[in-house]
Amino acid sequence: MVSVNPISVKPWVFDMNSGELYEMLRKAQEPKGFFFNKNKDWVLAILQDLLINKERYGYMSCPCRLATGDREKDRDIFCPCVYRTDDVKEYGSCYCNLYVSAKWNDGEFEHQYVPERRPPEKAAF
């Protein structure tokens, strides 16, 4: 699996706003079969939270999970997280409903709760 690794992205990327991040990630992820949720307001809010986490922690951790602030401990939840592929394959959506399949967006995949795959021992609390 190849994904955008926040560590390898140029530092200027994080001077972006959520709309600019949207376009950058859309171009990188759609060819891989991962699409943004068609609810663009939701997507832009999640992307804004990713940018806040980048400022807070130095990396874009999933805003739908508690980050520890320790880069190594949180590596599995750098967005896109390591759980995304399996979540989208099984449920049509990632845990945050940020990345979805085309079928999910088209209503051909039941929209259901995506359970947490992250092991409890990795949680911040």
mmCIF file of N, CA, C and O in Angstrom, residues 22 30 34-40 43 91-93 97-111:
data_model
loop_
_atom_site.group_PDB
_atom_site.id
_atom_site.type_symbol
_atom_site.label_atom_id
_atom_site.label_comp_id
_atom_site.label_asym_id
_atom_site.label_seq_id
_atom_site.Cartn_x
_atom_site.Cartn_y
_atom_site.Cartn_z
ATOM 1 N N TYR A 22 -7.362 19.618 0.263
ATOM 2 C CA TYR A 22 -8.361 18.788 -0.416
ATOM 3 C C TYR A 22 -7.907 18.466 -1.837
ATOM 4 O O TYR A 22 -7.898 17.304 -2.253
ATOM 5 N N GLU A 30 -7.406 9.579 -5.404
ATOM 6 C CA GLU A 30 -8.404 9.045 -6.333
ATOM 7 C C GLU A 30 -7.836 8.001 -7.291
ATOM 8 O O GLU A 30 -8.483 6.975 -7.520
ATOM 9 N N PHE A 34 -9.414 5.661 -3.711
ATOM 10 C CA PHE A 34 -9.931 6.257 -2.481
ATOM 11 C C PHE A 34 -10.462 7.644 -2.807
ATOM 12 O O PHE A 34 -9.746 8.480 -3.338
ATOM 13 N N PHE A 35 -11.716 7.877 -2.468
ATOM 14 C CA PHE A 35 -12.391 9.127 -2.791
ATOM 15 C C PHE A 35 -12.783 9.824 -1.510
ATOM 16 O O PHE A 35 -12.990 9.188 -0.478
ATOM 17 N N PHE A 36 -12.923 11.146 -1.587
ATOM 18 C CA PHE A 36 -13.444 11.865 -0.439
ATOM 19 C C PHE A 36 -14.954 11.665 -0.374
ATOM 20 O O PHE A 36 -15.628 11.553 -1.400
ATOM 21 N N ASN A 37 -15.467 11.641 0.836
ATOM 22 C CA ASN A 37 -16.905 11.624 1.088
ATOM 23 C C ASN A 37 -17.527 12.766 0.274
ATOM 24 O O ASN A 37 -16.964 13.862 0.204
ATOM 25 N N LYS A 38 -18.677 12.514 -0.326
ATOM 26 C CA LYS A 38 -19.296 13.551 -1.157
ATOM 27 C C LYS A 38 -19.832 14.725 -0.336
ATOM 28 O O LYS A 38 -20.163 15.770 -0.893
ATOM 29 N N ASN A 39 -19.906 14.574 0.983
ATOM 30 C CA ASN A 39 -20.289 15.678 1.859
ATOM 31 C C ASN A 39 -19.050 16.554 2.059
ATOM 32 O O ASN A 39 -18.252 16.342 2.964
ATOM 33 N N LYS A 40 -18.891 17.525 1.186
ATOM 34 C CA LYS A 40 -17.657 18.320 1.175
ATOM 35 C C LYS A 40 -17.480 19.134 2.449
ATOM 36 O O LYS A 40 -16.352 19.346 2.894
ATOM 37 N N VAL A 43 -15.823 16.818 4.822
ATOM 38 C CA VAL A 43 -14.444 16.584 4.409
ATOM 39 C C VAL A 43 -13.560 17.780 4.764
ATOM 40 O O VAL A 43 -12.480 17.607 5.334
ATOM 41 N N TYR A 91 -16.246 -1.764 4.726
ATOM 42 C CA TYR A 91 -17.389 -0.916 5.065
ATOM 43 C C TYR A 91 -17.686 0.177 4.040
ATOM 44 O O TYR A 91 -18.681 0.888 4.166
ATOM 45 N N GLY A 92 -16.794 0.346 3.065
ATOM 46 C CA GLY A 92 -16.982 1.390 2.064
ATOM 47 C C GLY A 92 -16.484 2.750 2.511
ATOM 48 O O GLY A 92 -16.526 3.710 1.751
ATOM 49 N N SER A 93 -15.999 2.843 3.750
ATOM 50 C CA SER A 93 -15.572 4.112 4.323
ATOM 51 C C SER A 93 -14.496 3.856 5.360
ATOM 52 O O SER A 93 -14.469 2.799 5.995
ATOM 53 N N ASN A 97 -15.046 8.510 7.961
ATOM 54 C CA ASN A 97 -15.891 8.822 6.799
ATOM 55 C C ASN A 97 -15.257 9.893 5.929
ATOM 56 O O ASN A 97 -15.950 10.590 5.195
ATOM 57 N N LEU A 98 -13.950 10.029 5.976
ATOM 58 C CA LEU A 98 -13.234 10.957 5.113
ATOM 59 C C LEU A 98 -13.005 10.300 3.761
ATOM 60 O O LEU A 98 -13.442 10.801 2.734
ATOM 61 N N TYR A 99 -12.326 9.161 3.766
ATOM 62 C CA TYR A 99 -12.076 8.409 2.544
ATOM 63 C C TYR A 99 -13.145 7.336 2.385
ATOM 64 O O TYR A 99 -13.453 6.612 3.334
ATOM 65 N N VAL A 100 -13.685 7.254 1.184
ATOM 66 C CA VAL A 100 -14.749 6.294 0.898
ATOM 67 C C VAL A 100 -14.509 5.676 -0.474
ATOM 68 O O VAL A 100 -13.707 6.163 -1.264
ATOM 69 N N SER A 101 -15.264 4.630 -0.750
ATOM 70 C CA SER A 101 -15.229 4.043 -2.089
ATOM 71 C C SER A 101 -16.210 4.801 -2.976
ATOM 72 O O SER A 101 -17.114 5.494 -2.483
ATOM 73 N N ALA A 102 -16.058 4.660 -4.280
ATOM 74 C CA ALA A 102 -17.001 5.279 -5.219
ATOM 75 C C ALA A 102 -18.406 4.735 -4.981
ATOM 76 O O ALA A 102 -19.390 5.481 -5.023
ATOM 77 N N LYS A 103 -18.505 3.442 -4.682
ATOM 78 C CA LYS A 103 -19.819 2.820 -4.431
ATOM 79 C C LYS A 103 -20.481 3.400 -3.180
ATOM 80 O O LYS A 103 -21.688 3.545 -3.123
ATOM 81 N N TRP A 104 -19.695 3.725 -2.182
ATOM 82 C CA TRP A 104 -20.236 4.323 -0.958
ATOM 83 C C TRP A 104 -20.831 5.682 -1.293
ATOM 84 O O TRP A 104 -21.945 5.995 -0.881
ATOM 85 N N ASN A 105 -20.077 6.493 -2.053
ATOM 86 C CA ASN A 105 -20.573 7.813 -2.444
ATOM 87 C C ASN A 105 -21.818 7.723 -3.323
ATOM 88 O O ASN A 105 -22.689 8.576 -3.251
ATOM 89 N N ASP A 106 -21.896 6.685 -4.153
ATOM 90 C CA ASP A 106 -23.036 6.509 -5.061
ATOM 91 C C ASP A 106 -24.233 5.856 -4.387
ATOM 92 O O ASP A 106 -25.264 5.643 -5.030
ATOM 93 N N GLY A 107 -24.112 5.520 -3.106
ATOM 94 C CA GLY A 107 -25.216 4.902 -2.375
ATOM 95 C C GLY A 107 -25.375 3.415 -2.655
ATOM 96 O O GLY A 107 -26.370 2.807 -2.275
ATOM 97 N N GLU A 108 -24.391 2.810 -3.301
ATOM 98 C CA GLU A 108 -24.439 1.377 -3.610
ATOM 99 C C GLU A 108 -23.867 0.536 -2.481
ATOM 100 O O GLU A 108 -23.887 -0.686 -2.550
ATOM 101 N N PHE A 109 -23.321 1.185 -1.477
ATOM 102 C CA PHE A 109 -22.720 0.506 -0.334
ATOM 103 C C PHE A 109 -23.429 1.038 0.895
ATOM 104 O O PHE A 109 -23.540 2.248 1.078
ATOM 105 N N GLU A 110 -23.936 0.151 1.729
ATOM 106 C CA GLU A 110 -24.655 0.582 2.931
ATOM 107 C C GLU A 110 -23.760 1.441 3.815
ATOM 108 O O GLU A 110 -22.615 1.082 4.102
ATOM 109 N N HIS A 111 -24.273 2.590 4.235
ATOM 110 C CA HIS A 111 -23.532 3.459 5.145
ATOM 111 C C HIS A 111 -23.770 2.941 6.553
ATOM 112 O O HIS A 111 -24.886 3.014 7.067
#
